PDB file of C-alpha atoms in Angstrom:
ATOM      1  CA  MET A  19       0.000   0.000   0.000  1.00 51.00           C
ATOM      2  CA  LEU A  20       1.167   3.561  -0.772  1.00 43.00           C
ATOM      3  CA  THR A  21       1.241   4.614   2.900  1.00 46.00           C
ATOM      4  CA  GLN A  22       3.514   1.680   3.661  1.00 53.00           C
ATOM      5  CA  VAL A  23       5.837   2.523   0.765  1.00 47.00           C
ATOM      6  CA  LEU A  24       6.058   6.165   1.877  1.00 48.00           C
ATOM      7  CA  GLU A  25       6.263   5.128   5.525  1.00 52.00           C
ATOM      8  CA  ILE A  26       3.533   7.552   6.652  1.00 51.00           C
ATOM      9  CA  SER A  27       0.325   6.936   8.589  1.00 58.00           C
ATOM     10  CA  LYS A  28      -3.058   6.690   6.868  1.00 55.00           C
ATOM     11  CA  THR A  29      -4.281   9.697   8.868  1.00 60.00           C
ATOM     12  CA  THR A  30      -1.441  11.876   7.592  1.00 57.00           C
ATOM     13  CA  TYR A  31      -1.943  10.682   4.021  1.00 51.00           C
ATOM     14  CA  TYR A  32      -5.679  11.421   3.869  1.00 56.00           C
ATOM     15  CA  ALA A  33      -5.252  14.738   5.698  1.00 56.00           C
ATOM     16  CA  SER A  34      -2.714  15.894   3.108  1.00 56.00           C
ATOM     17  CA  LYS A  35      -4.890  14.613   0.278  1.00 55.00           C
ATOM     18  CA  ASP A  36      -7.926  16.605   1.459  1.00 55.00           C
ATOM     19  CA  ARG A  37      -5.940  19.714   2.402  1.00 59.00           C
ATOM     20  CA  ARG A  38      -7.051  22.866   0.574  1.00 64.00           C
ATOM     21  CA  PRO A  39      -4.867  25.876  -0.260  1.00 66.00           C
ATOM     22  CA  SER A  40      -4.515  28.247   2.699  1.00 77.00           C
ATOM     23  CA  GLN A  41      -6.332  31.571   2.770  1.00 81.00           C
ATOM     24  CA  ARG A  42      -3.000  33.330   2.257  1.00 78.00           C
ATOM     25  CA  SER A  43      -2.260  31.193  -0.794  1.00 78.00           C
ATOM     26  CA  GLN A  44      -5.685  31.890  -2.278  1.00 80.00           C
ATOM     27  CA  GLU A  45      -5.227  35.605  -1.614  1.00 82.00           C
ATOM     28  CA  ASN A  46      -1.837  35.555  -3.347  1.00 81.00           C
ATOM     29  CA  ASP A  47      -3.435  33.937  -6.390  1.00 78.00           C
ATOM     30  CA  GLN A  48      -6.066  36.691  -6.503  1.00 79.00           C
ATOM     31  CA  LEU A  49      -3.371  39.311  -6.040  1.00 81.00           C
ATOM     32  CA  LYS A  50      -1.387  37.885  -8.927  1.00 82.00           C
ATOM     33  CA  GLU A  51      -4.414  38.189 -11.184  1.00 78.00           C
ATOM     34  CA  GLU A  52      -4.873  41.830 -10.163  1.00 82.00           C
ATOM     35  CA  ILE A  53      -1.158  42.516 -10.629  1.00 85.00           C
ATOM     36  CA  LEU A  54      -1.201  41.031 -14.123  1.00 79.00           C
ATOM     37  CA  GLN A  55      -4.266  43.103 -15.087  1.00 80.00           C
ATOM     38  CA  ILE A  56      -2.653  46.345 -13.893  1.00 84.00           C
ATOM     39  CA  TYR A  57       0.658  45.389 -15.541  1.00 81.00           C
ATOM     40  CA  GLU A  58      -0.955  44.621 -18.902  1.00 75.00           C
ATOM     41  CA  LYS A  59      -3.142  47.744 -18.749  1.00 77.00           C
ATOM     42  CA  SER A  60       0.006  49.822 -18.270  1.00 79.00           C
ATOM     43  CA  LYS A  61       1.451  48.214 -21.418  1.00 72.00           C
ATOM     44  CA  ARG A  62       3.867  46.282 -19.165  1.00 76.00           C
ATOM     45  CA  LEU A  63       5.479  49.556 -18.065  1.00 77.00           C
ATOM     46  CA  TYR A  64       4.571  49.816 -14.376  1.00 84.00           C
ATOM     47  CA  GLY A  65       6.950  48.529 -11.726  1.00 85.00           C
ATOM     48  CA  ALA A  66       6.131  47.428  -8.183  1.00 86.00           C
ATOM     49  CA  PRO A  67       5.641  50.924  -6.620  1.00 87.00           C
ATOM     50  CA  LYS A  68       2.952  51.997  -9.088  1.00 86.00           C
ATOM     51  CA  ILE A  69       1.277  48.582  -9.059  1.00 88.00           C
ATOM     52  CA  THR A  70       1.256  48.649  -5.247  1.00 87.00           C
ATOM     53  CA  TYR A  71      -0.387  52.061  -5.292  1.00 87.00           C
ATOM     54  CA  GLN A  72      -3.073  50.965  -7.718  1.00 83.00           C
ATOM     55  CA  LEU A  73      -3.766  47.837  -5.666  1.00 86.00           C
ATOM     56  CA  THR A  74      -4.367  50.011  -2.587  1.00 82.00           C
ATOM     57  CA  GLN A  75      -6.760  52.130  -4.665  1.00 80.00           C
ATOM     58  CA  LEU A  76      -8.669  48.934  -5.383  1.00 79.00           C
ATOM     59  CA  GLY A  77      -8.930  48.189  -1.651  1.00 84.00           C
ATOM     60  CA  TRP A  78      -6.015  45.806  -1.151  1.00 83.00           C
ATOM     61  CA  LYS A  79      -3.873  46.135   1.963  1.00 86.00           C
ATOM     62  CA  VAL A  80      -0.566  45.031   0.542  1.00 86.00           C
ATOM     63  CA  SER A  81       3.087  45.997   1.056  1.00 89.00           C
ATOM     64  CA  LEU A  82       5.596  46.914  -1.633  1.00 87.00           C
ATOM     65  CA  LYS A  83       7.788  43.936  -0.691  1.00 87.00           C
ATOM     66  CA  ARG A  84       4.892  41.529  -1.167  1.00 88.00           C
ATOM     67  CA  VAL A  85       4.101  42.934  -4.603  1.00 87.00           C
ATOM     68  CA  GLN A  86       7.781  42.735  -5.562  1.00 89.00           C
ATOM     69  CA  ARG A  87       7.868  39.072  -4.493  1.00 89.00           C
ATOM     70  CA  LEU A  88       4.702  38.184  -6.405  1.00 86.00           C
ATOM     71  CA  MET A  89       5.993  39.976  -9.496  1.00 85.00           C
ATOM     72  CA  ARG A  90       9.184  37.917  -9.306  1.00 86.00           C
ATOM     73  CA  GLU A  91       7.093  34.757  -9.075  1.00 81.00           C
ATOM     74  CA  LEU A  92       5.134  35.908 -12.128  1.00 78.00           C
ATOM     75  CA  GLY A  93       8.362  36.745 -13.951  1.00 79.00           C
ATOM     76  CA  ILE A  94       7.335  40.319 -14.769  1.00 76.00           C
ATOM     77  CA  HIS A  95       9.067  43.662 -14.289  1.00 78.00           C
ATOM     78  CA  SER A  96       9.029  47.222 -15.579  1.00 75.00           C
ATOM     79  CA  ILE A  97      10.590  47.579 -19.017  1.00 68.00           C
ATOM     80  CA  ILE A  98      14.033  49.190 -18.957  1.00 59.00           C
ATOM     81  CA  ARG A  99      16.157  50.091 -21.949  1.00 52.00           C
ATOM     82  CA  LYS A 100      19.486  51.889 -22.215  1.00 49.00           C
ATOM     83  CA  LYS A 101      19.126  55.589 -22.915  1.00 48.00           C
ATOM     84  CA  TYR A 102      20.683  56.958 -26.113  1.00 46.00           C
ATOM     85  CA  ARG A 103      23.223  59.714 -25.489  1.00 51.00           C
ATOM     86  CA  PRO A 104      24.182  61.840 -28.499  1.00 48.00           C
ATOM     87  CA  ALA A 105      27.767  62.871 -29.035  1.00 46.00           C
ATOM     88  CA  SER A 106      28.774  65.887 -26.982  1.00 47.00           C
ATOM     89  CA  ASN A 107      29.080  69.292 -28.583  1.00 48.00           C
ATOM     90  CA  HIS A 108      32.599  70.721 -28.210  1.00 47.00           C
ATOM     91  CA  GLU A 109      31.646  74.218 -29.362  1.00 49.00           C
ATOM     92  CA  LYS A 110      32.161  76.930 -26.764  1.00 50.00           C
ATOM     93  CA  VAL A 111      28.893  77.791 -25.034  1.00 54.00           C
ATOM     94  CA  GLU A 112      28.379  81.121 -23.305  1.00 64.00           C
ATOM     95  CA  SER A 113      26.844  80.672 -19.858  1.00 69.00           C
ATOM     96  CA  ARG A 114      23.722  82.628 -18.946  1.00 86.00           C
ATOM     97  CA  GLU A 115      21.705  83.194 -15.793  1.00 93.00           C
ATOM     98  CA  ASN A 116      20.146  80.160 -14.141  1.00 95.00           C
ATOM     99  CA  LEU A 117      17.104  81.575 -12.358  1.00 96.00           C
ATOM    100  CA  LEU A 118      15.684  78.307 -11.045  1.00 95.00           C
ATOM    101  CA  LYS A 119      18.927  76.851  -9.657  1.00 93.00           C
ATOM    102  CA  GLN A 120      17.238  73.435  -9.459  1.00 93.00           C
ATOM    103  CA  ASP A 121      14.329  74.819  -7.427  1.00 95.00           C
ATOM    104  CA  PHE A 122      11.426  73.189  -9.249  1.00 95.00           C
ATOM    105  CA  SER A 123       8.868  73.775  -6.501  1.00 95.00           C
ATOM    106  CA  THR A 124       5.535  75.245  -7.595  1.00 96.00           C
ATOM    107  CA  THR A 125       2.126  75.911  -6.070  1.00 96.00           C
ATOM    108  CA  SER A 126       0.091  75.754  -9.289  1.00 96.00           C
ATOM    109  CA  ILE A 127       0.311  75.443 -13.061  1.00 97.00           C
ATOM    110  CA  ASN A 128       1.949  77.989 -15.386  1.00 97.00           C
ATOM    111  CA  GLN A 129       4.603  79.106 -12.907  1.00 97.00           C
ATOM    112  CA  LYS A 130       7.597  77.098 -14.139  1.00 98.00           C
ATOM    113  CA  TRP A 131       7.922  75.361 -17.490  1.00 98.00           C
ATOM    114  CA  SER A 132      10.721  73.190 -18.807  1.00 98.00           C
ATOM    115  CA  ALA A 133      11.710  72.663 -22.464  1.00 98.00           C
ATOM    116  CA  ASP A 134      14.207  70.510 -24.340  1.00 97.00           C
ATOM    117  CA  ILE A 135      14.888  68.602 -27.576  1.00 96.00           C
ATOM    118  CA  THR A 136      15.508  64.868 -27.942  1.00 95.00           C
ATOM    119  CA  TYR A 137      16.563  62.557 -30.780  1.00 94.00           C
ATOM    120  CA  ILE A 138      14.354  59.849 -32.335  1.00 94.00           C
ATOM    121  CA  HIS A 139      15.573  57.468 -35.027  1.00 92.00           C
ATOM    122  CA  THR A 140      13.561  56.343 -38.067  1.00 93.00           C
ATOM    123  CA  GLN A 141      14.636  53.814 -40.685  1.00 92.00           C
ATOM    124  CA  LYS A 142      13.887  56.027 -43.688  1.00 94.00           C
ATOM    125  CA  GLU A 143      14.728  59.561 -42.569  1.00 92.00           C
ATOM    126  CA  GLY A 144      17.391  58.734 -39.972  1.00 92.00           C
ATOM    127  CA  TRP A 145      17.471  61.011 -36.934  1.00 93.00           C
ATOM    128  CA  THR A 146      14.442  63.169 -36.253  1.00 95.00           C
ATOM    129  CA  TYR A 147      13.802  65.582 -33.398  1.00 96.00           C
ATOM    130  CA  LEU A 148      11.148  66.158 -30.743  1.00 97.00           C
ATOM    131  CA  ALA A 149      10.908  69.483 -28.899  1.00 98.00           C
ATOM    132  CA  SER A 150       8.762  69.303 -25.758  1.00 98.00           C
ATOM    133  CA  VAL A 151       7.464  71.733 -23.142  1.00 98.00           C
ATOM    134  CA  MET A 152       6.436  70.538 -19.662  1.00 98.00           C
ATOM    135  CA  ASP A 153       4.598  72.273 -16.846  1.00 98.00           C
ATOM    136  CA  LEU A 154       6.625  71.455 -13.730  1.00 98.00           C
ATOM    137  CA  TYR A 155       3.584  71.499 -11.432  1.00 98.00           C
ATOM    138  CA  SER A 156       1.471  68.942 -13.293  1.00 98.00           C
ATOM    139  CA  ARG A 157       4.305  67.233 -15.223  1.00 97.00           C
ATOM    140  CA  LYS A 158       2.026  67.492 -18.237  1.00 98.00           C
ATOM    141  CA  ILE A 159       3.508  67.874 -21.717  1.00 98.00           C
ATOM    142  CA  ILE A 160       1.669  71.063 -22.666  1.00 98.00           C
ATOM    143  CA  GLY A 161       3.283  71.505 -26.061  1.00 98.00           C
ATOM    144  CA  TYR A 162       5.512  69.622 -28.458  1.00 98.00           C
ATOM    145  CA  SER A 163       6.727  69.759 -32.037  1.00 98.00           C
ATOM    146  CA  TYR A 164       8.269  66.967 -34.091  1.00 98.00           C
ATOM    147  CA  GLY A 165      10.499  67.648 -37.070  1.00 97.00           C
ATOM    148  CA  LYS A 166      13.076  66.203 -39.446  1.00 95.00           C
ATOM    149  CA  GLN A 167      15.624  68.898 -38.614  1.00 93.00           C
ATOM    150  CA  MET A 168      16.753  70.357 -35.305  1.00 92.00           C
ATOM    151  CA  THR A 169      15.887  73.930 -36.123  1.00 93.00           C
ATOM    152  CA  THR A 170      14.670  76.902 -34.104  1.00 96.00           C
ATOM    153  CA  SER A 171      11.237  76.476 -35.683  1.00 97.00           C
ATOM    154  CA  ILE A 172      10.454  73.280 -33.749  1.00 97.00           C
ATOM    155  CA  VAL A 173      11.144  74.890 -30.348  1.00 98.00           C
ATOM    156  CA  VAL A 174       9.123  77.945 -31.394  1.00 98.00           C
ATOM    157  CA  ASP A 175       6.219  75.746 -32.530  1.00 98.00           C
ATOM    158  CA  ALA A 176       6.316  73.727 -29.286  1.00 98.00           C
ATOM    159  CA  PHE A 177       6.231  76.919 -27.210  1.00 98.00           C
ATOM    160  CA  HIS A 178       3.366  78.378 -29.271  1.00 97.00           C
ATOM    161  CA  GLN A 179       1.415  75.166 -28.726  1.00 98.00           C
ATOM    162  CA  ALA A 180       2.035  75.372 -24.973  1.00 98.00           C
ATOM    163  CA  LEU A 181       0.757  78.962 -24.892  1.00 97.00           C
ATOM    164  CA  GLN A 182      -2.354  77.976 -26.820  1.00 97.00           C
ATOM    165  CA  ASN A 183      -3.081  74.866 -24.747  1.00 97.00           C
ATOM    166  CA  GLN A 184      -2.638  76.744 -21.464  1.00 96.00           C
ATOM    167  CA  GLN A 185      -4.531  79.786 -22.797  1.00 95.00           C
ATOM    168  CA  LEU A 186      -1.678  81.953 -21.575  1.00 94.00           C
ATOM    169  CA  LYS A 187      -1.613  85.480 -23.000  1.00 91.00           C
ATOM    170  CA  ASP A 188       0.850  87.003 -20.527  1.00 93.00           C
ATOM    171  CA  GLY A 189       3.671  85.035 -18.931  1.00 89.00           C
ATOM    172  CA  LYS A 190       4.856  87.656 -16.450  1.00 89.00           C
ATOM    173  CA  HIS A 191       4.666  85.081 -13.643  1.00 92.00           C
ATOM    174  CA  LEU A 192       6.286  82.316 -15.708  1.00 97.00           C
ATOM    175  CA  ILE A 193       9.881  81.075 -15.863  1.00 98.00           C
ATOM    176  CA  LEU A 194      10.997  78.772 -18.688  1.00 98.00           C
ATOM    177  CA  GLN A 195      14.020  76.522 -18.112  1.00 97.00           C
ATOM    178  CA  THR A 196      16.042  75.386 -21.154  1.00 97.00           C
ATOM    179  CA  ASP A 197      19.579  74.370 -21.969  1.00 95.00           C
ATOM    180  CA  LEU A 198      22.050  76.565 -23.869  1.00 94.00           C
ATOM    181  CA  GLY A 199      21.308  75.043 -27.278  1.00 93.00           C
ATOM    182  CA  THR A 200      21.392  77.445 -30.201  1.00 94.00           C
ATOM    183  CA  GLN A 201      17.665  76.924 -30.811  1.00 96.00           C
ATOM    184  CA  TYR A 202      16.834  78.271 -27.342  1.00 96.00           C
ATOM    185  CA  THR A 203      19.394  81.103 -27.381  1.00 96.00           C
ATOM    186  CA  SER A 204      18.418  82.287 -30.880  1.00 96.00           C
ATOM    187  CA  ASP A 205      17.103  85.813 -31.393  1.00 96.00           C
ATOM    188  CA  GLU A 206      13.823  84.384 -32.679  1.00 97.00           C
ATOM    189  CA  PHE A 207      13.140  82.331 -29.562  1.00 97.00           C
ATOM    190  CA  GLU A 208      14.369  84.993 -27.144  1.00 97.00           C
ATOM    191  CA  GLY A 209      12.136  87.528 -28.903  1.00 97.00           C
ATOM    192  CA  LEU A 210       9.139  85.211 -28.521  1.00 97.00           C
ATOM    193  CA  LEU A 211       9.714  84.916 -24.767  1.00 97.00           C
ATOM    194  CA  ALA A 212      10.078  88.682 -24.454  1.00 96.00           C
ATOM    195  CA  GLN A 213       6.824  89.146 -26.362  1.00 96.00           C
ATOM    196  CA  TYR A 214       4.976  87.154 -23.694  1.00 96.00           C
ATOM    197  CA  ASN A 215       6.994  88.526 -20.733  1.00 96.00           C
ATOM    198  CA  VAL A 216       8.401  85.070 -19.928  1.00 97.00           C
ATOM    199  CA  ARG A 217      11.653  84.986 -17.959  1.00 97.00           C
ATOM    200  CA  HIS A 218      14.254  82.663 -19.427  1.00 97.00           C
ATOM    201  CA  SER A 219      16.344  80.471 -17.102  1.00 97.00           C
ATOM    202  CA  TYR A 220      19.328  78.615 -18.571  1.00 96.00           C
ATOM    203  CA  SER A 221      20.858  75.338 -17.443  1.00 94.00           C
ATOM    204  CA  ARG A 222      24.573  75.327 -16.817  1.00 90.00           C
ATOM    205  CA  LYS A 223      26.682  73.614 -19.436  1.00 86.00           C
ATOM    206  CA  GLY A 224      26.951  69.880 -18.769  1.00 80.00           C
ATOM    207  CA  SER A 225      24.378  69.949 -15.939  1.00 84.00           C
ATOM    208  CA  PRO A 226      21.265  67.957 -16.963  1.00 82.00           C
ATOM    209  CA  TYR A 227      19.983  68.175 -13.376  1.00 90.00           C
ATOM    210  CA  ASP A 228      19.243  71.864 -13.965  1.00 94.00           C
ATOM    211  CA  ASN A 229      16.467  70.732 -16.315  1.00 95.00           C
ATOM    212  CA  SER A 230      15.676  67.350 -14.781  1.00 93.00           C
ATOM    213  CA  GLY A 231      11.896  67.516 -15.307  1.00 94.00           C
ATOM    214  CA  ILE A 232      11.948  67.441 -19.086  1.00 96.00           C
ATOM    215  CA  GLU A 233      15.083  65.242 -19.113  1.00 93.00           C
ATOM    216  CA  SER A 234      13.144  62.687 -17.063  1.00 93.00           C
ATOM    217  CA  PHE A 235      10.202  62.810 -19.464  1.00 96.00           C
ATOM    218  CA  HIS A 236      12.388  62.222 -22.507  1.00 95.00           C
ATOM    219  CA  ALA A 237      14.120  59.304 -20.737  1.00 93.00           C
ATOM    220  CA  THR A 238      10.708  57.822 -19.910  1.00 93.00           C
ATOM    221  CA  LEU A 239       9.528  58.323 -23.487  1.00 95.00           C
ATOM    222  CA  LYS A 240      12.582  56.459 -24.775  1.00 93.00           C
ATOM    223  CA  LYS A 241      12.214  53.619 -22.254  1.00 91.00           C
ATOM    224  CA  GLU A 242       8.484  53.096 -22.653  1.00 92.00           C
ATOM    225  CA  GLU A 243       7.957  53.848 -26.347  1.00 94.00           C
ATOM    226  CA  VAL A 244      10.875  54.706 -28.629  1.00 93.00           C
ATOM    227  CA  TYR A 245      13.275  51.891 -27.710  1.00 90.00           C
ATOM    228  CA  MET A 246      10.495  49.325 -27.883  1.00 89.00           C
ATOM    229  CA  ARG A 247       9.825  49.915 -31.579  1.00 90.00           C
ATOM    230  CA  TYR A 248      11.411  50.501 -34.966  1.00 90.00           C
ATOM    231  CA  TYR A 249       9.802  53.381 -36.837  1.00 95.00           C
ATOM    232  CA  LYS A 250       9.774  52.903 -40.584  1.00 95.00           C
ATOM    233  CA  ASN A 251       9.411  56.581 -41.351  1.00 97.00           C
ATOM    234  CA  PHE A 252       8.680  60.027 -39.970  1.00 97.00           C
ATOM    235  CA  ASP A 253       4.889  59.726 -40.223  1.00 97.00           C
ATOM    236  CA  GLU A 254       4.813  56.423 -38.334  1.00 97.00           C
ATOM    237  CA  ALA A 255       6.918  57.921 -35.553  1.00 97.00           C
ATOM    238  CA  ARG A 256       4.776  61.064 -35.442  1.00 97.00           C
ATOM    239  CA  LEU A 257       1.606  59.021 -34.922  1.00 98.00           C
ATOM    240  CA  ALA A 258       3.256  56.906 -32.224  1.00 97.00           C
ATOM    241  CA  LEU A 259       4.451  60.025 -30.383  1.00 98.00           C
ATOM    242  CA  PHE A 260       0.970  61.548 -30.511  1.00 98.00           C
ATOM    243  CA  GLN A 261      -0.572  58.369 -29.101  1.00 97.00           C
ATOM    244  CA  TYR A 262       2.052  58.092 -26.370  1.00 97.00           C
ATOM    245  CA  ILE A 263       2.012  61.719 -25.230  1.00 98.00           C
ATOM    246  CA  ASN A 264      -1.698  62.481 -25.518  1.00 97.00           C
ATOM    247  CA  GLY A 265      -3.202  59.032 -25.062  1.00 96.00           C
ATOM    248  CA  TRP A 266      -0.894  57.531 -22.444  1.00 96.00           C
ATOM    249  CA  TYR A 267       1.549  59.900 -20.718  1.00 97.00           C
ATOM    250  CA  ASN A 268      -0.702  62.909 -20.110  1.00 98.00           C
ATOM    251  CA  ARG A 269      -3.987  61.130 -19.473  1.00 97.00           C
ATOM    252  CA  ALA A 270      -3.338  57.601 -18.221  1.00 96.00           C
ATOM    253  CA  ARG A 271       0.153  57.282 -16.725  1.00 95.00           C
ATOM    254  CA  ILE A 272       0.258  57.934 -12.972  1.00 95.00           C
ATOM    255  CA  HIS A 273       3.271  59.706 -11.417  1.00 92.00           C
ATOM    256  CA  GLY A 274       4.613  59.093  -7.937  1.00 90.00           C
ATOM    257  CA  ASN A 275       5.913  62.650  -7.559  1.00 89.00           C
ATOM    258  CA  ILE A 276       2.446  64.140  -8.088  1.00 94.00           C
ATOM    259  CA  ASN A 277       0.668  61.871  -5.597  1.00 94.00           C
ATOM    260  CA  TYR A 278      -0.011  59.145  -8.156  1.00 95.00           C
ATOM    261  CA  LEU A 279      -2.176  61.367 -10.300  1.00 96.00           C
ATOM    262  CA  THR A 280      -1.938  61.604 -14.055  1.00 97.00           C
ATOM    263  CA  PRO A 281      -0.620  64.938 -15.384  1.00 97.00           C
ATOM    264  CA  GLN A 282      -4.098  65.776 -16.682  1.00 98.00           C
ATOM    265  CA  GLN A 283      -5.624  65.065 -13.272  1.00 97.00           C
ATOM    266  CA  ALA A 284      -3.000  67.256 -11.583  1.00 97.00           C
ATOM    267  CA  GLU A 285      -3.744  70.109 -13.979  1.00 97.00           C
ATOM    268  CA  ASP A 286      -7.523  69.744 -13.538  1.00 97.00           C
ATOM    269  CA  GLN A 287      -7.080  69.723  -9.772  1.00 96.00           C
ATOM    270  CA  ALA A 288      -5.021  72.924  -9.932  1.00 96.00           C
ATOM    271  CA  LYS A 289      -7.661  74.656 -12.037  1.00 94.00           C
ATOM    272  CA  MET A 290     -10.363  73.709  -9.534  1.00 95.00           C
ATOM    273  CA  LEU A 291      -8.350  75.190  -6.660  1.00 90.00           C
ATOM    274  CA  ALA A 292      -7.477  78.391  -8.542  1.00 78.00           C
TER     275      ALA A 292
END
């Protein structure tokens, strides 16, 4: 008989045979299902902190360590890709005043904006360029322009779009942080800022932390979208960027540094309190 072969008592054998999964085990199985749903809904981009937050919003009392362990058991993790770094520019750059000095604190929208350009590769046209403008309160991308050349026109277009989207006619209470790129120090762009009474703050040469808000967005864009795909041409990339920025980043992606709101929710909240 099997109990004799295994050298265990009949009582122990039948008890183990009839034993059901513990309540903790059943709860872990349910948690795993919830984790997978949140993970897939985020396009497999969320890591344990954001998944933990969303689980608590659904009523679960669960720790970060537990979620991390269950994610390891499921074999899932946030997508990470190496960030592209363009070759450095050895041209002499004249330093200008840094008004923000890495003080990104704000009390509402349209107080401090951040702007920068990043590189995006396509198979047909080669390198293309995205100029973005972020509101540092909401972390929302309030304007952007995508072009085949890194010209002053794309930063001007992105800024115009930000003004239009924010319905801002006078920027006397606004500071814009940019790097010392020729597009941002051009007479055309400086004249545009002066026209709207916007104060221009410049990052120090070789100090990406002076403009960390927009740098972080571009790194996230690369990790979650650009490095996950191969764009055949400019138009395909343009559509993908529109879907990512307007459909995902601004309206669906929660951010830990704005209390796990989406940028759109943070902006709407600020407007309600104004």
